[in-house]
């Protein structure tokens, strides 16, 4: 057996080692080759330690390198404790996930966080231990094995921009160990921090203003992009690179299959910039990914880069890095545009914003989502807004008002998160159902409005299921869970209203939805299962194919086209509560005189003048 591991290692290092070294040299200069040697040793040890079942998984992945692009992939995102109490508890709810066709489970931060406030687990104190109340590393291993049996991969957050101030590295830095002080960005006086601040934005202007925190014990200003107790680590130090690579291999060997690269945009700092999206970020990610492919080729990276459209594609790899950085990235722009279109009943801005994207590398995929555990920031650029005659500032303000329920005629019930008076930004918190109008409709007891809200929820999911990429369902959305009225009651949550949309899973609501398919939640659950089932049997949705915008004849419709080798597909989405007559030629010119509409399961005659598109209807046509 050792002979074959030697061969495997040799072949993989021959294949990926040069890329590791090239990227490390781009970042660390002369030290690149030496760091690359350390990496070689690290990944060899990790490969040696890789359990047999995971080596088998690696082989399976190598045989299907497009596994994440397959339309059979369906993602689900949950907090283990809020979903099922513990990691072992999660394993008891796999039938529910299977019922939705879930193949990809993202469990929110589960590694040991600092005690006290911890940013929903994004302040990690120990990457090699599980949060005590959730279980142990052995429980994590057991869960991943159980998930694998059901064909579900596990994604875990890798927080690599910062550690908790209580992490051992920070503790030793404070104790005076220079080696660990060098893991952080610490400044004796305000000189450099002030110079950096001149061009740095603020992530949490409300509860954590500024980007530096004075630490008495360290006697220095520490870089803290997020909260004061989240210390940014210094990626310019190759020791930090090696530490994180080792952590990744450790998690991979515990059975974690996808790593969510948290806040990846922030890891490289450069004076005079926003300290986001720097070229070194892509080199570092590429070097990590290629190194991991030697030790655990089954493992994939998902970039959490909530950045503008021009900055997003490099996380999947452009130019010399084409397709070589992450396997997946969140399509934040699609998410924002869907909410914008629903509020304005107008897809023209959506067309411009999506039309601006260059094609992603064909070997990569999007993570598509309608909302997540974070707030929604109105990432609409002034240029895109101007292209459709809107004022960017005014439109962003309109969206904030609309989703906070302040605009006349708004159906939404969200909360304003992090109002930034300097920029006018007001991000929004709220569950999908509350933002989509179910809360106000139920309160009004208005069946028509309830129908609209249910239809909006299903429309949004049809788009993310049909766009190409892994649709990521958020826990509770499958039964239309509303905002959590008690969100502020838990210790440490009251200043962070993102908890309003992180409710505990309502299993009674799931049972009720199953028992009464005509209820609003029953319709949402059944509707979602249906959309996902159709997706599974539609090869046209393979993520190597791009969704391209077709100029819509009516601003209330979004029309997308996908050119798959099996034939073209046209998707039509009505973002309004009115019926819209679509000139049949829009579809017929692509598909001919007749087409199958997959979601409704009927043949449509396209040799006619217009096609009626019902309120919030989604249509997926193939020849
Ligand atoms: C990511 C997470 C967010 C967290 C931040 C800092 O953006 O999604 O919840 O606050 O990183 O780790």
Coordinates of C-alpha atoms and ligand atoms in Angstrom, one line a residue:
X1 CA 0.0 0.0 0.0
X2 CA 2.8 2.5 0.9
X3 CA 4.2 2.1 -2.6
X4 CA 0.9 3.3 -4.1
X5 CA 0.7 6.2 -1.7
X6 CA 4.2 7.2 -2.8
X7 CA 3.1 7.1 -6.4
X8 CA -0.1 9.0 -5.7
X9 CA 1.8 11.6 -3.9
X10 CA 4.5 11.9 -6.5
X11 CA 2.0 12.3 -9.3
X12 CA -0.2 14.8 -7.5
X13 CA 2.8 16.9 -6.4
X14 CA 4.2 16.9 -9.9
X15 CA 0.8 18.1 -11.1
X16 CA 0.1 20.7 -8.4
X17 CA 3.4 21.5 -6.7
X18 CA 4.6 23.9 -9.4
X19 CA 1.4 25.9 -9.0
X20 CA 1.7 26.0 -5.3
X21 CA 5.3 27.2 -5.6
X22 CA 4.5 29.8 -8.3
X23 CA 1.7 31.4 -6.2
X24 CA 3.8 31.3 -3.0
X25 CA 6.6 32.9 -4.8
X26 CA 4.2 35.6 -6.1
X27 CA 3.3 36.4 -2.5
X28 CA 6.4 35.6 -0.5
X29 CA 9.1 36.4 -3.1
X30 CA 12.4 34.6 -2.4
X31 CA 10.9 32.7 0.4
X32 CA 8.5 31.0 -2.0
X33 CA 10.5 27.8 -2.7
X34 CA 11.2 27.3 1.0
X35 CA 7.6 27.7 2.0
X36 CA 6.6 25.4 -0.8
X37 CA 8.9 22.7 0.7
X38 CA 7.2 23.1 4.0
X39 CA 3.8 22.7 2.2
X40 CA 5.1 19.6 0.5
X41 CA 5.9 18.0 3.9
X42 CA 2.5 19.1 5.3
X43 CA 0.4 17.7 2.6
X44 CA 2.4 14.5 2.5
X45 CA 1.7 14.0 6.2
X46 CA -2.0 14.8 5.6
X47 CA -2.2 12.3 2.8
X48 CA -0.6 9.6 4.9
X49 CA -3.1 10.3 7.6
X50 CA -6.1 10.3 5.3
X51 CA -8.6 7.6 6.3
X52 CA -9.3 4.9 3.7
X53 CA -12.9 5.8 3.2
X54 CA -12.0 9.4 2.4
X55 CA -9.3 8.2 -0.1
X56 CA -12.1 6.3 -1.8
X57 CA -14.1 9.5 -1.8
X58 CA -11.2 11.3 -3.4
X59 CA -11.1 8.7 -6.2
X60 CA -14.8 9.1 -6.7
X61 CA -14.4 12.9 -7.0
X62 CA -11.5 12.6 -9.4
X63 CA -13.8 10.5 -11.6
X64 CA -16.4 13.2 -11.6
X65 CA -14.6 16.5 -11.4
X66 CA -17.9 18.3 -12.2
X67 CA -19.7 17.0 -9.1
X68 CA -20.5 20.4 -7.8
X69 CA -21.9 21.5 -11.2
X70 CA -24.3 18.7 -11.4
X71 CA -28.0 19.8 -11.4
X72 CA -28.6 17.0 -8.8
X73 CA -26.8 19.2 -6.2
X74 CA -29.1 20.9 -3.7
X75 CA -27.6 22.8 -0.8
X76 CA -29.1 23.4 2.7
X77 CA -27.7 25.8 5.3
X78 CA -28.4 25.4 9.0
X79 CA -27.1 26.2 12.5
X80 CA -26.5 22.7 14.0
X81 CA -27.9 23.8 17.4
X82 CA -30.9 25.7 15.9
X83 CA -31.6 22.8 13.5
X84 CA -31.2 19.8 15.8
X85 CA -29.4 20.7 19.1
X86 CA -26.2 18.8 18.4
X87 CA -24.1 17.3 15.6
X88 CA -25.5 13.9 16.5
X89 CA -29.0 15.5 16.4
X90 CA -28.4 16.7 12.8
X91 CA -27.9 13.0 11.9
X92 CA -31.5 12.4 13.1
X93 CA -33.0 14.7 10.6
X94 CA -31.6 13.4 7.4
X95 CA -35.0 12.2 6.1
X96 CA -36.1 15.8 6.1
X97 CA -33.1 16.8 4.0
X98 CA -33.5 13.8 1.7
X99 CA -37.1 14.9 1.2
X100 CA -35.8 18.1 -0.3
X101 CA -33.2 16.3 -2.3
X102 CA -30.4 17.9 -0.3
X103 CA -26.9 16.7 -1.3
X104 CA -24.9 19.5 0.3
X105 CA -25.2 20.6 3.9
X106 CA -23.5 23.7 5.2
X107 CA -23.5 23.7 8.9
X108 CA -22.9 27.2 10.2
X109 CA -19.8 27.8 12.4
X110 CA -19.3 24.8 14.6
X111 CA -15.6 25.0 15.6
X112 CA -15.0 26.2 19.2
X113 CA -15.7 29.9 19.4
X114 CA -14.7 32.3 22.1
X115 CA -16.9 32.5 25.2
X116 CA -19.4 35.4 25.1
X117 CA -20.3 37.2 22.0
X118 CA -18.7 35.4 19.0
X119 CA -20.3 36.8 15.9
X120 CA -22.4 33.7 15.3
X121 CA -19.4 31.5 15.7
X122 CA -17.1 33.5 13.4
X123 CA -14.7 34.2 16.2
X124 CA -12.9 30.9 16.5
X125 CA -10.8 30.0 19.5
X126 CA -9.8 26.5 18.5
X127 CA -10.0 25.2 14.9
X128 CA -9.3 21.7 16.0
X129 CA -12.2 21.3 18.4
X130 CA -16.0 21.4 18.1
X131 CA -18.2 23.9 20.0
X132 CA -18.7 22.0 23.3
X133 CA -22.5 22.1 23.3
X134 CA -22.6 20.6 19.7
X135 CA -20.3 17.6 20.4
X136 CA -16.8 16.6 19.7
X137 CA -14.5 16.0 16.8
X138 CA -15.5 12.4 16.9
X139 CA -19.1 13.4 16.6
X140 CA -18.2 15.5 13.6
X141 CA -16.4 12.5 12.0
X142 CA -19.4 10.3 12.7
X143 CA -21.8 12.9 11.2
X144 CA -19.8 13.3 8.0
X145 CA -19.7 9.5 7.6
X146 CA -23.5 9.3 8.1
X147 CA -24.0 12.1 5.6
X148 CA -21.8 10.5 3.1
X149 CA -23.9 7.3 3.3
X150 CA -26.8 9.4 2.3
X151 CA -24.9 11.1 -0.5
X152 CA -24.6 14.5 1.3
X153 CA -21.4 16.3 1.6
X154 CA -20.6 18.6 4.6
X155 CA -19.4 22.2 4.3
X156 CA -17.9 23.9 7.2
X157 CA -16.8 27.5 7.7
X158 CA -13.1 28.2 7.6
X159 CA -12.6 31.6 9.2
X160 CA -9.3 32.7 7.8
X161 CA -9.3 36.5 8.1
X162 CA -9.3 36.5 11.8
X163 CA -9.2 34.5 15.0
X164 CA -10.9 35.1 18.4
X165 CA -8.8 37.3 20.7
X166 CA -8.8 34.2 23.0
X167 CA -7.2 31.9 20.4
X168 CA -3.9 30.4 21.5
X169 CA -2.0 32.5 18.9
X170 CA -3.4 35.7 20.3
X171 CA -2.9 34.6 23.9
X172 CA 0.8 33.8 23.2
X173 CA 1.2 37.1 21.4
X174 CA -0.1 38.9 24.4
X175 CA 2.2 36.8 26.6
X176 CA 5.1 38.4 24.7
X177 CA 6.1 35.6 22.2
X178 CA 7.4 37.4 19.2
X179 CA 6.6 34.4 16.9
X180 CA 2.9 34.8 17.6
X181 CA 2.9 38.6 17.7
X182 CA 4.0 38.2 14.1
X183 CA 0.8 36.3 13.3
X184 CA -1.1 39.5 13.8
X185 CA -1.0 43.1 12.5
X186 CA 0.0 45.0 15.6
X187 CA 1.0 48.7 15.6
X188 CA 2.7 50.5 18.5
X189 CA 1.0 53.9 17.7
X190 CA -1.8 55.3 15.6
X191 CA 0.5 56.3 12.7
X192 CA -0.1 53.4 10.4
X193 CA -3.6 52.6 11.5
X194 CA -4.7 56.2 10.8
X195 CA -3.0 56.0 7.4
X196 CA -4.9 52.7 6.6
X197 CA -8.1 54.0 7.9
X198 CA -8.1 56.8 5.3
X199 CA -9.1 54.3 2.7
X200 CA -10.8 51.5 4.7
X201 CA -14.5 51.0 4.8
X202 CA -16.3 49.8 8.0
X203 CA -18.0 46.5 8.1
X204 CA -19.9 47.0 11.4
X205 CA -20.0 50.8 11.6
X206 CA -22.8 50.5 14.2
X207 CA -21.4 48.2 16.9
X208 CA -17.7 47.9 15.9
X209 CA -16.6 51.2 14.3
X210 CA -13.1 51.5 13.0
X211 CA -10.7 48.8 12.0
X212 CA -8.2 48.8 14.8
X213 CA -8.5 48.0 18.5
X214 CA -6.0 48.9 21.3
X215 CA -5.0 45.9 23.3
X216 CA -3.5 46.8 26.7
X217 CA -1.6 43.6 27.2
X218 CA -0.1 43.7 23.8
X219 CA 0.4 47.4 24.2
X220 CA -0.5 47.9 20.5
X221 CA -3.2 48.6 18.1
X222 CA -4.4 45.3 16.5
X223 CA -6.1 45.1 13.2
X224 CA -9.7 44.1 13.8
X225 CA -11.8 44.5 10.6
X226 CA -14.9 43.0 12.2
X227 CA -15.4 43.0 16.0
X228 CA -12.8 44.1 18.5
X229 CA -12.4 40.5 19.6
X230 CA -11.8 39.2 16.1
X231 CA -8.1 39.7 15.4
X232 CA -7.1 39.8 11.8
X233 CA -4.2 37.4 11.1
X234 CA -1.2 38.4 9.1
X235 CA -1.1 36.4 5.8
X236 CA 2.1 38.1 4.9
X237 CA 3.7 35.7 7.4
X238 CA 4.2 32.3 5.7
X239 CA 3.8 30.6 9.1
X240 CA 0.2 31.7 9.0
X241 CA -0.3 30.1 5.6
X242 CA 1.1 26.8 6.9
X243 CA -1.0 26.9 10.0
X244 CA -4.2 27.3 8.0
X245 CA -3.2 24.7 5.4
X246 CA -2.7 22.3 8.3
X247 CA -6.1 23.2 9.8
X248 CA -7.7 22.6 6.4
X249 CA -6.1 19.2 6.1
X250 CA -7.2 18.3 9.6
X251 CA -10.8 19.2 8.8
X252 CA -10.6 17.4 5.5
X253 CA -9.4 14.3 7.2
X254 CA -12.3 14.5 9.6
X255 CA -14.6 14.2 6.5
X256 CA -15.4 17.9 5.8
X257 CA -15.8 18.1 2.0
X258 CA -16.3 21.8 1.3
X259 CA -14.7 24.7 3.1
X260 CA -16.4 28.0 3.1
X261 CA -13.7 30.6 2.9
X262 CA -15.1 33.2 5.2
X263 CA -14.5 36.9 4.5
X264 CA -11.8 35.8 2.1
X265 CA -11.7 39.2 0.3
X266 CA -10.1 40.8 3.4
X267 CA -7.0 38.6 4.0
X268 CA -4.5 40.9 2.3
X269 CA -3.9 44.5 3.3
X270 CA -2.4 47.2 1.1
X271 CA -2.0 50.8 2.1
X272 CA -4.2 53.2 0.1
X273 CA -6.8 50.6 -0.8
X274 CA -9.9 49.2 0.7
X275 CA -7.8 46.2 1.7
X276 CA -10.2 43.8 -0.1
X277 CA -9.7 41.8 -3.3
X278 CA -6.0 42.3 -3.5
X279 CA -4.1 40.1 -6.0
X280 CA -2.4 38.2 -3.2
X281 CA -5.8 36.9 -2.0
X282 CA -6.1 34.9 -5.2
X283 CA -2.6 33.7 -5.1
X284 CA -3.0 32.5 -1.5
X285 CA -6.3 30.8 -2.2
X286 CA -4.9 29.1 -5.3
X287 CA -1.8 27.9 -3.3
X288 CA -4.1 26.5 -0.6
X289 CA -6.4 24.9 -3.0
X290 CA -3.7 23.3 -5.1
X291 CA -1.9 22.0 -1.9
X292 CA -5.2 20.5 -0.7
X293 CA -5.7 18.8 -4.0
X294 CA -2.5 16.8 -3.2
X295 CA -3.7 15.7 0.2
X296 CA -7.5 15.5 -0.3
X297 CA -8.6 16.1 -3.9
X298 CA -12.2 15.5 -3.0
X299 CA -12.3 18.7 -1.1
X300 CA -13.7 21.9 -2.6
X301 CA -13.5 25.6 -1.7
X302 CA -16.4 28.0 -1.7
X303 CA -15.5 31.7 -1.6
X304 CA -17.5 34.0 0.6
X305 CA -16.6 37.2 -1.2
X306 CA -19.5 39.6 -1.0
X307 CA -18.0 42.1 -3.4
X308 CA -18.9 43.9 -6.6
X309 CA -19.4 42.1 -9.9
X310 CA -16.0 43.1 -11.3
X311 CA -14.3 41.8 -8.2
X312 CA -16.2 38.5 -7.9
X313 CA -15.0 36.5 -10.8
X314 CA -11.3 36.5 -9.7
X315 CA -12.4 34.3 -6.8
X316 CA -13.2 31.6 -9.4
X317 CA -10.1 32.5 -11.2
X318 CA -9.4 34.8 -14.2
X319 CA -6.4 35.3 -16.4
X320 CA -3.4 33.2 -15.2
X321 CA -5.6 31.8 -12.4
X322 CA -8.5 30.8 -14.8
X323 CA -10.6 28.2 -12.9
X324 CA -7.8 27.7 -10.4
X325 CA -8.9 29.6 -7.3
X326 CA -12.2 28.5 -5.7
X327 CA -14.6 25.9 -7.0
X328 CA -17.6 27.9 -6.0
X329 CA -18.6 31.5 -5.1
X330 CA -21.7 33.1 -3.8
X331 CA -23.7 34.9 -6.5
X332 CA -24.4 37.9 -4.3
X333 CA -25.4 40.1 -7.2
X334 CA -28.1 37.7 -8.3
X335 CA -29.5 37.6 -4.8
X336 CA -29.6 41.4 -4.5
X337 CA -31.1 41.9 -8.0
X338 CA -33.9 39.4 -7.3
X339 CA -35.0 41.5 -4.3
X340 CA -34.7 44.7 -6.2
X341 CA -36.8 43.3 -9.1
X342 CA -39.5 42.2 -6.7
X343 CA -39.7 45.5 -4.9
X344 CA -39.8 47.6 -8.1
X345 CA -41.6 44.9 -10.3
X346 CA -39.0 45.8 -12.8
X347 CA -36.2 43.6 -14.2
X348 CA -34.3 46.2 -16.2
X349 CA -31.7 46.9 -13.6
X350 CA -31.4 43.1 -13.1
X351 CA -30.7 42.7 -16.8
X352 CA -27.9 45.3 -16.7
X353 CA -26.3 43.9 -13.6
X354 CA -26.4 40.3 -14.7
X355 CA -25.5 41.2 -18.2
X356 CA -22.3 42.8 -17.0
X357 CA -20.8 39.5 -15.7
X358 CA -18.2 37.9 -17.9
X359 CA -18.7 34.1 -18.2
X360 CA -17.3 32.3 -15.2
X361 CA -14.7 29.5 -15.8
X362 CA -16.7 26.5 -17.1
X363 CA -15.2 24.3 -14.4
X364 CA -16.6 26.4 -11.5
X365 CA -20.0 27.0 -10.1
X366 CA -22.1 29.6 -8.4
X367 CA -23.6 29.2 -5.0
X368 CA -27.1 30.7 -5.7
X369 CA -29.2 31.9 -2.8
X370 CA -32.1 34.1 -2.0
X371 CA -30.9 35.0 1.5
X372 CA -28.4 33.7 4.1
X373 CA -27.5 34.2 7.7
X374 CA -26.2 37.6 7.0
X375 CA -28.0 40.8 6.2
X376 CA -28.7 41.9 2.7
X377 CA -26.6 44.9 1.5
X378 CA -27.8 46.8 -1.5
X379 CA -24.9 46.1 -3.8
X380 CA -26.3 48.1 -6.7
X381 CA -23.7 50.2 -8.4
X382 CA -24.4 53.8 -9.5
X383 CA -23.3 52.9 -13.0
X384 CA -25.8 50.1 -13.3
X385 CA -28.6 52.2 -11.9
X386 CA -27.8 55.1 -14.2
X387 CA -27.9 52.7 -17.2
X388 CA -31.6 52.3 -16.6
X389 CA -32.3 55.9 -15.6
X390 CA -32.2 55.3 -11.9
X391 CA -30.2 57.2 -9.3
X392 CA -28.1 54.6 -7.4
X393 CA -28.3 56.3 -4.0
X394 CA -32.1 56.8 -4.3
X395 CA -32.7 53.2 -5.5
X396 CA -30.7 51.8 -2.6
X397 CA -32.6 54.0 -0.2
X398 CA -35.9 52.8 -1.8
X399 CA -34.8 49.2 -1.3
X400 CA -34.0 49.8 2.3
X401 CA -37.3 51.5 2.9
X402 CA -39.2 48.9 1.0
X403 CA -37.7 45.9 2.9
X404 CA -37.9 47.7 6.2
X405 CA -41.6 48.0 5.5
X406 CA -41.4 51.8 5.4
X407 CA -42.2 52.4 1.8
X408 CA -45.8 52.8 0.8
X409 CA -47.2 49.6 -0.5
X410 CA -44.4 47.5 0.8
X411 CA -45.2 43.9 1.5
X412 CA -42.0 43.3 3.5
X413 CA -41.2 43.3 7.3
X414 CA -37.4 43.6 7.7
X415 CA -35.2 45.4 10.1
X416 CA -32.5 48.0 9.3
X417 CA -29.0 46.6 10.0
X418 CA -25.9 48.8 10.4
X419 CA -27.2 52.2 9.3
X420 CA -24.1 54.0 8.1
X421 CA -24.8 57.8 8.1
X422 CA -21.6 58.5 6.2
X423 CA -22.6 56.5 3.2
X424 CA -26.4 56.3 3.7
X425 CA -26.2 52.5 3.6
X426 CA -28.9 50.7 5.4
X427 CA -28.6 46.9 5.1
X428 CA -31.6 44.7 5.9
X429 CA -32.3 41.7 8.1
X430 CA -35.3 39.5 7.9
X431 CA -36.3 35.9 7.0
X432 CA -37.2 35.1 3.4
X433 CA -40.9 34.8 4.2
X434 CA -41.1 38.0 6.1
X435 CA -39.2 39.9 3.4
X436 CA -41.4 38.3 0.7
X437 CA -44.6 39.4 2.3
X438 CA -45.9 36.3 4.1
X439 CA -45.8 38.0 7.5
X440 CA -47.9 41.0 6.5
X441 CA -50.3 38.9 4.4
X442 CA -50.9 36.5 7.3
X443 CA -51.4 39.4 9.7
X444 CA -53.9 40.9 7.3
X445 CA -55.6 37.5 6.8
X446 CA -55.7 38.3 3.2
X447 CA -55.8 35.1 1.0
X448 CA -54.8 37.0 -2.2
X449 CA -51.8 38.5 -0.5
X450 CA -50.9 35.1 1.0
X451 CA -51.0 33.6 -2.4
X452 CA -48.7 36.3 -3.7
X453 CA -46.2 35.8 -0.9
X454 CA -46.1 32.0 -1.4
X455 CA -45.7 32.6 -5.1
X456 CA -42.8 35.0 -4.5
X457 CA -41.0 32.5 -2.3
X458 CA -41.3 29.8 -5.0
X459 CA -40.4 32.2 -7.8
X460 CA -37.2 33.2 -6.0
X461 CA -36.3 29.5 -5.5
X462 CA -37.1 28.7 -9.1
X463 CA -34.5 31.3 -10.2
X464 CA -31.8 30.0 -7.9
X465 CA -32.6 26.4 -8.9
X466 CA -32.5 27.3 -12.6
X467 CA -29.6 29.7 -12.8
X468 CA -26.8 27.2 -12.8
X469 CA -25.0 26.5 -9.6
X470 CA -25.8 24.9 -6.2
X471 CA -29.0 26.4 -4.9
X472 CA -28.5 27.0 -1.1
X473 CA -31.7 26.7 0.8
X474 CA -31.7 28.4 4.2
X475 CA -33.1 26.5 7.1
X476 CA -36.7 27.3 7.8
X477 CA -37.4 28.9 4.5
X478 CA -38.8 25.6 3.2
X479 CA -41.8 26.2 5.4
X480 CA -41.8 29.9 5.2
X481 CA -40.6 30.7 8.8
X482 CA -41.2 34.3 9.8
X483 CA -38.9 36.7 11.6
X484 CA -38.0 35.5 15.1
X485 CA -39.8 38.0 17.4
X486 CA -37.6 36.9 20.3
X487 CA -34.3 37.4 18.5
X488 CA -32.9 39.9 21.0
X489 CA -33.7 37.8 24.1
X490 CA -30.6 35.6 23.9
X491 CA -27.4 36.8 25.6
X492 CA -25.1 38.4 23.2
X493 CA -27.6 38.7 20.4
X494 CA -29.4 41.9 21.3
X495 CA -27.1 44.3 19.4
X496 CA -27.1 42.2 16.2
X497 CA -30.5 42.0 14.5
X498 CA -29.2 39.4 12.0
X499 CA -30.6 37.0 14.6
X500 CA -34.1 37.9 13.6
X501 CA -33.6 35.7 10.5
X502 CA -31.8 32.8 12.3
X503 CA -34.7 31.3 14.1
X504 CA -34.7 27.9 15.7
X505 CA -36.1 25.3 13.3
X506 CA -39.8 24.9 13.7
X507 CA -40.3 21.2 13.4
X508 CA -43.9 21.5 14.3
X509 CA -44.3 23.8 11.3
X510 CA -42.7 21.1 9.1
X511 CA -45.1 18.5 10.5
X512 CA -48.0 20.8 9.8
X513 CA -46.8 21.6 6.3
X514 CA -46.6 17.9 5.6
X515 CA -50.1 17.3 7.1
X516 CA -51.8 20.2 5.3
X517 CA -50.4 20.7 1.8
X518 CA -53.0 23.4 1.1
X519 CA -51.7 25.7 4.0
X520 CA -49.2 28.4 3.1
X521 CA -46.2 26.4 4.5
X522 CA -47.5 23.2 2.9
X523 CA -47.6 24.9 -0.5
X524 CA -44.1 26.3 0.0
X525 CA -42.7 22.9 1.0
X526 CA -44.4 21.0 -1.8
X527 CA -43.6 23.7 -4.3
X528 CA -39.9 23.7 -3.4
X529 CA -39.7 19.9 -3.6
X530 CA -41.3 20.1 -7.0
X531 CA -38.9 22.7 -8.3
X532 CA -35.9 20.8 -7.0
X533 CA -37.1 17.5 -8.4
X534 CA -37.5 19.1 -11.9
X535 CA -34.1 20.6 -11.6
X536 CA -32.6 17.2 -10.8
X537 CA -34.0 15.8 -14.1
X538 CA -32.9 18.7 -16.2
X539 CA -29.4 18.3 -17.5
X540 CA -29.6 21.7 -19.2
X541 CA -29.0 23.1 -15.7
X542 CA -25.4 21.8 -15.5
X543 CA -23.4 24.7 -14.1
X544 CA -20.7 24.7 -16.8
X545 CA -23.3 26.4 -19.0
X546 CA -24.0 30.1 -18.5
X547 CA -27.3 31.7 -17.9
X548 CA -27.5 34.7 -20.2
X549 CA -29.9 37.6 -20.0
X550 CA -32.3 37.9 -23.0
X551 CA -33.6 41.5 -23.3
X552 CA -37.2 41.3 -22.0
X553 CA -40.1 42.8 -23.9
X554 CA -41.7 43.6 -20.6
X555 CA -40.0 45.1 -17.6
X556 CA -42.0 42.7 -15.3
X557 CA -40.4 39.6 -16.9
X558 CA -36.9 38.3 -16.5
X559 CA -35.9 36.1 -19.4
X560 CA -32.8 33.9 -19.3
X561 CA -31.3 31.6 -21.9
X562 CA -29.0 28.6 -21.4
X563 CA -27.3 27.0 -24.4
X564 CA -26.6 23.4 -23.4
X565 CA -25.3 20.8 -25.9
X566 CA -28.6 19.1 -25.5
X567 CA -30.4 22.2 -26.8
X568 CA -31.3 25.6 -25.6
X569 CA -33.4 26.4 -22.6
X570 CA -35.4 29.6 -22.0
X571 CA -36.5 30.6 -18.6
X572 CA -39.2 33.3 -17.9
X573 CA -39.9 34.8 -14.5
X574 CA -42.7 37.2 -13.7
X575 CA -41.7 39.4 -10.8
X576 CA -45.1 41.1 -10.5
X577 CA -48.5 40.3 -9.1
X578 CA -50.1 40.9 -12.5
X579 CA -50.5 38.6 -15.4
X580 CA -48.1 39.5 -18.3
X581 CA -48.6 38.7 -22.0
X582 CA -45.2 37.6 -23.3
X583 CA -44.8 37.8 -27.1
X584 CA -44.4 34.1 -28.0
X585 CA -41.6 34.8 -30.4
X586 CA -39.3 35.5 -27.5
X587 CA -39.4 31.8 -26.7
X588 CA -40.4 30.5 -30.2
X589 CA -37.4 32.2 -32.0
X590 CA -35.1 30.0 -29.8
X591 CA -37.2 26.8 -29.5
X592 CA -39.4 26.5 -32.5
X593 CA -43.2 26.1 -32.8
X594 CA -43.6 24.0 -29.7
X595 CA -41.8 23.6 -26.4
X596 CA -42.0 21.6 -23.2
X597 CA -42.5 23.7 -20.1
X598 CA -40.8 21.7 -17.4
X599 CA -42.2 23.2 -14.2
X600 CA -45.8 22.8 -15.2
X601 CA -45.2 19.7 -17.2
X602 CA -47.1 20.7 -20.3
X603 CA -46.3 21.2 -24.0
X604 CA -46.8 24.9 -25.1
X605 CA -47.8 26.0 -28.5
X606 CA -45.4 28.8 -29.4
X607 CA -47.0 29.4 -32.9
X608 CA -49.3 32.0 -31.3
X609 CA -49.0 35.7 -30.6
X610 CA -48.7 35.8 -26.8
X611 CA -48.1 33.5 -23.9
X612 CA -49.9 34.4 -20.7
X613 CA -47.5 34.5 -17.7
X614 CA -49.3 34.3 -14.4
X615 CA -48.3 36.4 -11.4
X616 CA -44.9 35.4 -10.1
X617 CA -44.9 32.4 -12.4
X618 CA -41.6 30.7 -13.3
X619 CA -41.4 28.9 -16.7
X620 CA -38.6 26.6 -17.9
X621 CA -38.9 25.9 -21.6
X622 CA -36.8 23.4 -23.6
X623 CA -37.4 22.1 -27.1
Ligands
LIG1 C1 -18.7 36.6 7.0 C2 -19.9 36.0 7.7 C3 -20.5 36.9 8.7 C4 -19.4 37.3 9.7 C5 -18.1 37.8 8.9 C6 -16.9 37.9 9.9 O1 -19.1 37.7 6.2 O2 -20.9 35.6 6.8 O3 -21.6 36.4 9.4 O4 -19.9 38.4 10.5 O5 -17.7 37.0 7.9 O6 -16.4 36.6 10.1

